[in-house]
XYZ file of C-alpha atoms in Angstrom:
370
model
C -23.117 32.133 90.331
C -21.341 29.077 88.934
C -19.814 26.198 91.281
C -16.604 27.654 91.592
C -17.992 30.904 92.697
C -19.482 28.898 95.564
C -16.241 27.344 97.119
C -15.781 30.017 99.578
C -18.529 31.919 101.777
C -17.196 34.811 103.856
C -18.895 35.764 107.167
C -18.003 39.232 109.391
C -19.852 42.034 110.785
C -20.556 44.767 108.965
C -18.688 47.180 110.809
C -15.355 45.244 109.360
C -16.808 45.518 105.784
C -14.129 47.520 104.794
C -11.433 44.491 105.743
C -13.890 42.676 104.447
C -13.671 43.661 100.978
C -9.892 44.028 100.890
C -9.868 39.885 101.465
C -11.940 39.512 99.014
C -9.722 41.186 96.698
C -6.608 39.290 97.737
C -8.337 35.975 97.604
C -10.003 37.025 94.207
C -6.088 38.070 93.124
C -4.964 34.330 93.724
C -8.493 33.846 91.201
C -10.393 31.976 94.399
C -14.005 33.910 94.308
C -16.279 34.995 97.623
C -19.364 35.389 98.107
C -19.580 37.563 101.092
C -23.066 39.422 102.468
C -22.978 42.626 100.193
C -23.588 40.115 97.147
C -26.729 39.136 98.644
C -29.480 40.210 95.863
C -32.302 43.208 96.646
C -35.576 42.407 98.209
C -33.880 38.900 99.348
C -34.061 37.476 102.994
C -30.895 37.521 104.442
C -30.601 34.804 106.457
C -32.108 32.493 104.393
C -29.591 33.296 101.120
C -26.694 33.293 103.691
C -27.822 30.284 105.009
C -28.175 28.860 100.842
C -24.877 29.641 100.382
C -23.711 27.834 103.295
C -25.203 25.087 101.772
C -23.653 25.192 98.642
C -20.096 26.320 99.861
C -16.764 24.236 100.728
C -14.982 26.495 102.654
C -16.214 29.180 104.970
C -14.077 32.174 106.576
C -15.477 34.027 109.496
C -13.575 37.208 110.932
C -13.351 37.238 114.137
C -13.182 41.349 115.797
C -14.708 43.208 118.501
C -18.236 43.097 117.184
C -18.312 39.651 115.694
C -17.891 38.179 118.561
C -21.015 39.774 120.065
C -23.540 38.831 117.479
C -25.396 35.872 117.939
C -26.714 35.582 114.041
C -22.639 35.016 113.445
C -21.558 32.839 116.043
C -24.267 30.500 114.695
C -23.494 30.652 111.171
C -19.889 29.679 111.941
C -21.069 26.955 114.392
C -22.945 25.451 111.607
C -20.369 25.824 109.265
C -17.887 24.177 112.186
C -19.902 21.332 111.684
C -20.380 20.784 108.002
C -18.474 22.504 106.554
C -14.141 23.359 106.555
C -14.407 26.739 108.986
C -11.183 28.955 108.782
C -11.288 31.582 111.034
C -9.409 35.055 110.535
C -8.553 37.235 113.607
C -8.582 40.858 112.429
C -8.373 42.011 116.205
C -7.054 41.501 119.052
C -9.758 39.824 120.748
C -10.591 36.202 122.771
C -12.126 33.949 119.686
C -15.671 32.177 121.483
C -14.991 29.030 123.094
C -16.414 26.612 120.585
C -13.659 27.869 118.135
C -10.918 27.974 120.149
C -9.945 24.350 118.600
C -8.928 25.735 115.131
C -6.082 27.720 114.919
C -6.924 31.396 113.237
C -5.107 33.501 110.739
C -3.675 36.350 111.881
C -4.417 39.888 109.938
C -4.836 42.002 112.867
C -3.524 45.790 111.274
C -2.948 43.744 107.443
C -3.404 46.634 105.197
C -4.679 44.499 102.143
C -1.508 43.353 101.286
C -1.449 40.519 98.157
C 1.791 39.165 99.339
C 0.915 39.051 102.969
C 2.405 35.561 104.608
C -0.927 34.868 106.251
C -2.655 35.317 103.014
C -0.885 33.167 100.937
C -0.990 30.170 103.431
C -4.790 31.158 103.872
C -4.549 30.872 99.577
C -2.606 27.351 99.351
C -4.892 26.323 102.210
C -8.149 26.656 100.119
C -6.291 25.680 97.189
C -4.942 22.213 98.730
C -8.504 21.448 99.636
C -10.029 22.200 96.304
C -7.867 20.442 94.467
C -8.072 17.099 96.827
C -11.991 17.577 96.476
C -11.476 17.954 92.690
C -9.334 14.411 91.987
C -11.986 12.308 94.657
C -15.016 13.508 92.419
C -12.898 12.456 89.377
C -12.016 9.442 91.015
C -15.758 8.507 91.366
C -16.333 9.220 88.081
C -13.560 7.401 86.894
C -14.711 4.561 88.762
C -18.217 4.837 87.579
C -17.551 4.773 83.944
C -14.599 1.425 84.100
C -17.614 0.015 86.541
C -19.767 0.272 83.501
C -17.237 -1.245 80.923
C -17.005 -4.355 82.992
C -20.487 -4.638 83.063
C -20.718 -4.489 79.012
C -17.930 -6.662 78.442
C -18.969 -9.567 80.638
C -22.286 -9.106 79.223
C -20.903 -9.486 75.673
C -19.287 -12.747 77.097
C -21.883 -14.212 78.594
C -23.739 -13.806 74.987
C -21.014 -15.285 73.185
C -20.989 -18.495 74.874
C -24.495 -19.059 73.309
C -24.801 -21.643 71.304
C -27.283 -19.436 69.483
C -25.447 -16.512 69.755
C -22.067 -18.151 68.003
C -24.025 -20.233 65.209
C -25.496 -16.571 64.549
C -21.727 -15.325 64.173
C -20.600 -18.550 62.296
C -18.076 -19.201 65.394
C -19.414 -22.677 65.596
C -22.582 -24.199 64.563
C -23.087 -28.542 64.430
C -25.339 -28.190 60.908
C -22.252 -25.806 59.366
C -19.956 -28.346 60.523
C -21.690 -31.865 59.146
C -22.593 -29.668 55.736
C -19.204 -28.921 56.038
C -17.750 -32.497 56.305
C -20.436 -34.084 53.636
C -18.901 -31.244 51.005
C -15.436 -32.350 51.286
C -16.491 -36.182 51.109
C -18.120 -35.688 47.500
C -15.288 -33.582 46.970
C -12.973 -36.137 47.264
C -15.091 -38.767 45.327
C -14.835 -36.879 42.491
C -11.462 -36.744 42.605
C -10.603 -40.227 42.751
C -9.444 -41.865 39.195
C -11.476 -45.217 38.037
C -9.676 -48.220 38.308
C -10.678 -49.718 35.703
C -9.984 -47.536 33.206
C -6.406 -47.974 34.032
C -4.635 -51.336 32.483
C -2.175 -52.722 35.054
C -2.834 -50.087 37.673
C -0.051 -49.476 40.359
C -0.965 -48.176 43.194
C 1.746 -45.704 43.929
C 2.320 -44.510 47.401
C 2.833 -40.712 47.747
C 6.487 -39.404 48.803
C 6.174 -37.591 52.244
C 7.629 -34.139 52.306
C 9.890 -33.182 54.884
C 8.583 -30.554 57.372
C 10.155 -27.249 58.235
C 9.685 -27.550 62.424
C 11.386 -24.006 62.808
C 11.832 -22.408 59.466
C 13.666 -19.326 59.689
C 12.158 -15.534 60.661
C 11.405 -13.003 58.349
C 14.337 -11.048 58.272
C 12.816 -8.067 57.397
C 11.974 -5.578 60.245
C 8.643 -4.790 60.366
C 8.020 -1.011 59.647
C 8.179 0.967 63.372
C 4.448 3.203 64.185
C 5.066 5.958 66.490
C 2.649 5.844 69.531
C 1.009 9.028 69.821
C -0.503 8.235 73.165
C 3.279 7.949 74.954
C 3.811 11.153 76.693
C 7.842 11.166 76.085
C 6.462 11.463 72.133
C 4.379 14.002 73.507
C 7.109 15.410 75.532
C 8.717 16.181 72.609
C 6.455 17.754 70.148
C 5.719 20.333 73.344
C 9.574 21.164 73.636
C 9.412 22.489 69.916
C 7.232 25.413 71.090
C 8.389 28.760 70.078
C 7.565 32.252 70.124
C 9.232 35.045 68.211
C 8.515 38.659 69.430
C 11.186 41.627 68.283
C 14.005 39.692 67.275
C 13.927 37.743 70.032
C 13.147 33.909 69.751
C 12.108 32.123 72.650
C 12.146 28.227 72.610
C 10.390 26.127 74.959
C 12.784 23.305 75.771
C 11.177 21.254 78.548
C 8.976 21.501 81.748
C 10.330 18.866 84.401
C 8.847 18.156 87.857
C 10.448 17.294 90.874
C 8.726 16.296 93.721
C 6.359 19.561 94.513
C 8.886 21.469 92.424
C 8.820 22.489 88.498
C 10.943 23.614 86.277
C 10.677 25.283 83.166
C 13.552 25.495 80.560
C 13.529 28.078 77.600
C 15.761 28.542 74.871
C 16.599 32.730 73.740
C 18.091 33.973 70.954
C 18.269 37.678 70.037
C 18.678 37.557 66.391
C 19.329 41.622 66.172
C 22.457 43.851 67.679
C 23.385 43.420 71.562
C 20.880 44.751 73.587
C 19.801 44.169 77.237
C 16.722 41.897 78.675
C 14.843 41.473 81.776
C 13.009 38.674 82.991
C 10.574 38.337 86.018
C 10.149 36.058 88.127
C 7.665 37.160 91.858
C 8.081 40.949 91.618
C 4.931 42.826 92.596
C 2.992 43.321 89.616
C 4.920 41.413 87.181
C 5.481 38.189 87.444
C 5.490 34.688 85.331
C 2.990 32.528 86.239
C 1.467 29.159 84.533
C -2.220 28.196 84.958
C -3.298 24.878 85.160
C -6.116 22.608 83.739
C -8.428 23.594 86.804
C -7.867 27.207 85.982
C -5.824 27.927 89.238
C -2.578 29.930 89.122
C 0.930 29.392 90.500
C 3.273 32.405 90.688
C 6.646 31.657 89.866
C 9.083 31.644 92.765
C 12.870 32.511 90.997
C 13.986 33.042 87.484
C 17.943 32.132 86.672
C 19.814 33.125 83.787
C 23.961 33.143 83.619
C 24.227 31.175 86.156
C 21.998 34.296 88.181
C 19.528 33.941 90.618
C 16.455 36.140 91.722
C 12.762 35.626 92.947
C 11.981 39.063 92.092
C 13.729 39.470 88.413
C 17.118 39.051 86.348
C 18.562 41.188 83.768
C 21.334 40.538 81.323
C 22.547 41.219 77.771
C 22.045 38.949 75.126
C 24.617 39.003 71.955
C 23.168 38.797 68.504
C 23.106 35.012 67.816
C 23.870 33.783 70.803
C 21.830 31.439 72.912
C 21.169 31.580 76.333
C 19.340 29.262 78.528
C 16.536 30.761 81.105
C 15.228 28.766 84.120
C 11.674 29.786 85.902
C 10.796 27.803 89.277
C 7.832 27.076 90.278
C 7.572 25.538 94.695
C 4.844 23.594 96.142
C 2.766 22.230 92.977
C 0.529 19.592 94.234
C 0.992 16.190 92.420
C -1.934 16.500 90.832
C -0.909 18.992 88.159
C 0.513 16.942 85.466
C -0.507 19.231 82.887
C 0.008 23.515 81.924
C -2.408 25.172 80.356
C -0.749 27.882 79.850
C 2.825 28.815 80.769
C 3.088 33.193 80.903
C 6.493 34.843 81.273
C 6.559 38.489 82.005
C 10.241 40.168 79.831
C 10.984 43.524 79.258
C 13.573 44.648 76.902
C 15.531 48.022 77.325
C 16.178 48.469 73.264
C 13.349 46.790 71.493
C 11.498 48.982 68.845
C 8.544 49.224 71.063
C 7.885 46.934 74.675
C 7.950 43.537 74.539
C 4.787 41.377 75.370
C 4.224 38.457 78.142
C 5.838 35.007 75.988
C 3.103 32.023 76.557
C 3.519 28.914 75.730
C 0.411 26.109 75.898
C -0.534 22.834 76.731
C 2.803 21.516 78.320
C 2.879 17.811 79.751
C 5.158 17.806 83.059
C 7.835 15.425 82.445
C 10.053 13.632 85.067
């Protein structure tokens, strides 16, 4: 089990395995994995690889029901997690939660029938989400901090050598003997130089005309050739907008991903290059929806798709003439600020009169503009 598997331990009796399982599956569907007590391996001890997991886990969700609340083994697991750890407890019946817990309000799923779209389990999925993520960026932080901690360290080191007189004689920046060789060189030079006087009848000593000096000659007219920076983003911005992605005459053309706020948007270019024929796009419908995933690997449903000046969360049709373009909008609600970068951006079409059914359009790596 890797260290994302370990993010979320779930506790419950095992009368309510059966609910048990169907959170899992709606927490695995939002791609957060559980490790809940049927995962435990054969021949181990159960409390101690519950209580191992504990350890190792951020979150913890207990579910809270008629027999839960009698067992002692569970009311101490979640009291230790209560302590340590972020404890999110999930009321599956009707029931009076133990005192010690009555602090943090519950999520409700008393009669959920496993529902993926369920309100209480997508706030209980942006919940653990929000936390990962702010978990995530203070590790990087750290790390971040480690690493410029350590550049300072080598630079002023580096410093401190240079101002050596040993260290700069060694890297001819200035050394006394260079400089008096230096000096005696020139002398001797100049010596040599100098005519005999008396080899000259009637010698004149003539006094050298002083040329004028140019305080501010004039600039280089000539602009100096322009280097694109490949490190600034707009530059980057724009090689990602030329993304495109032909599938059955239809040409889709990634023209921009823009945040605002906790909002993005996502702008794409189609064309249908063949006769008139009719298109669907998705946006939050069921099982088909677009989606992008981030660089942490966590993935955000879209919320609406527009097209002519149409708008639907669940999905959009229209018909597209041969040759014409027409601009499509997906929305995406409640990124957190730390996404500044798609890994990969899905959109789920469907055409009506394609040869054969069209496939989900992805585009990659896409830099969030503003």
């Amino acid at each position: 089990m890797n260290a994302r598997q370990n993010e979320v331990c779930l506790l419950y009796s095992e009368s309510d395995k059966a609910i048990a399982s169907l959170l899992e599956d709606a927490l695995n569907y939002y791609s957060i994995n559980v490790w809940k007590a049927q995962n435990i391996s054969i021949g181990s001890k159960i409390i101690n690889q519950t209580t191992e997991m504990l350890d190792k886990a951020k979150f913890v969700i207990v579910l809270w029901s008629n027999n839960s609340v009698k067992s002692a083994l569970l009311k101490n697991l979640a009291s230790e997690a209560k302590n340590n750890k972020i404890l999110i407890p999930v009321l599956i019946e009707n029931i009076r939660i133990p005192g010690e817990f009555l602090d943090i309000q519950p999520a409700y799923l008393v009669n959920w029938d496993g529902d993926h779209e369920n309100e209480q389990i997508v706030k209980l999925w942006r919940l653990i989400q929000d936390k990962v993520l702010k978990y995530r960026s203070k590790k990087v932080g750290f790390n971040q901090f480690i690493a410029i901690f350590g550049l300072l360290l080598t630079g002023l080191s580096v410093i401190i050598a240079i101002t050596t007189p040993e260290v700069r004689c060694f890297f001819k920046l200035q050394c006394s003997e260079n400089t008096s060789s230096e000096k005696t060189i020139k002398s001797s030079e100049v010596t040599s130089q100098s005519p005999v006087e008396t080899d000259l009848p009637n010698p004149i000593k003539s006094t050298p005309t002083p040329q004028p000096i140019l305080e501010n000659p004039l600039p280089n007219q000539t602009p100096a050739p322009t280097i694109p920076d490949k490190s600034n983003p707009s530059i980057q911005q724009e090689t990602v907008s030329q993304q495109s992605v032909e599938v059955e005459g239809f040409i889709f053309k990634l023209k921009s991903c823009k945040r605002l706020n906790e909002n993005v948007k996502c702008d794409v270019l189609i064309t249908n290059t063949l006769k008139d024929r009719e298109l669907r796009l998705y946006g939050n419908y069921t099982s088909k929806r677009s989606k992008f995933l981030d660089l942490e690997g966590i993935t955000y449903p879209a919320d609406s798709v527009e097209i002519d000046a149409i708008k639907n969360n669940y999905y959009v049709s229209t018909q597209l003439i041969q040759n014409a373009n027409v601009r499509l909008s997906v929305s995406f609600i409640e990124i957190p600020l730390q996404v500044k970068k798609i890994q990969v951006l899905n959109i789920q079409v469907e055409g009506f009169d394609s040869p054969k059914s069209l496939k989900d359009i992805q585009f990659r790596d896409i830099v969030l503009s503003k």
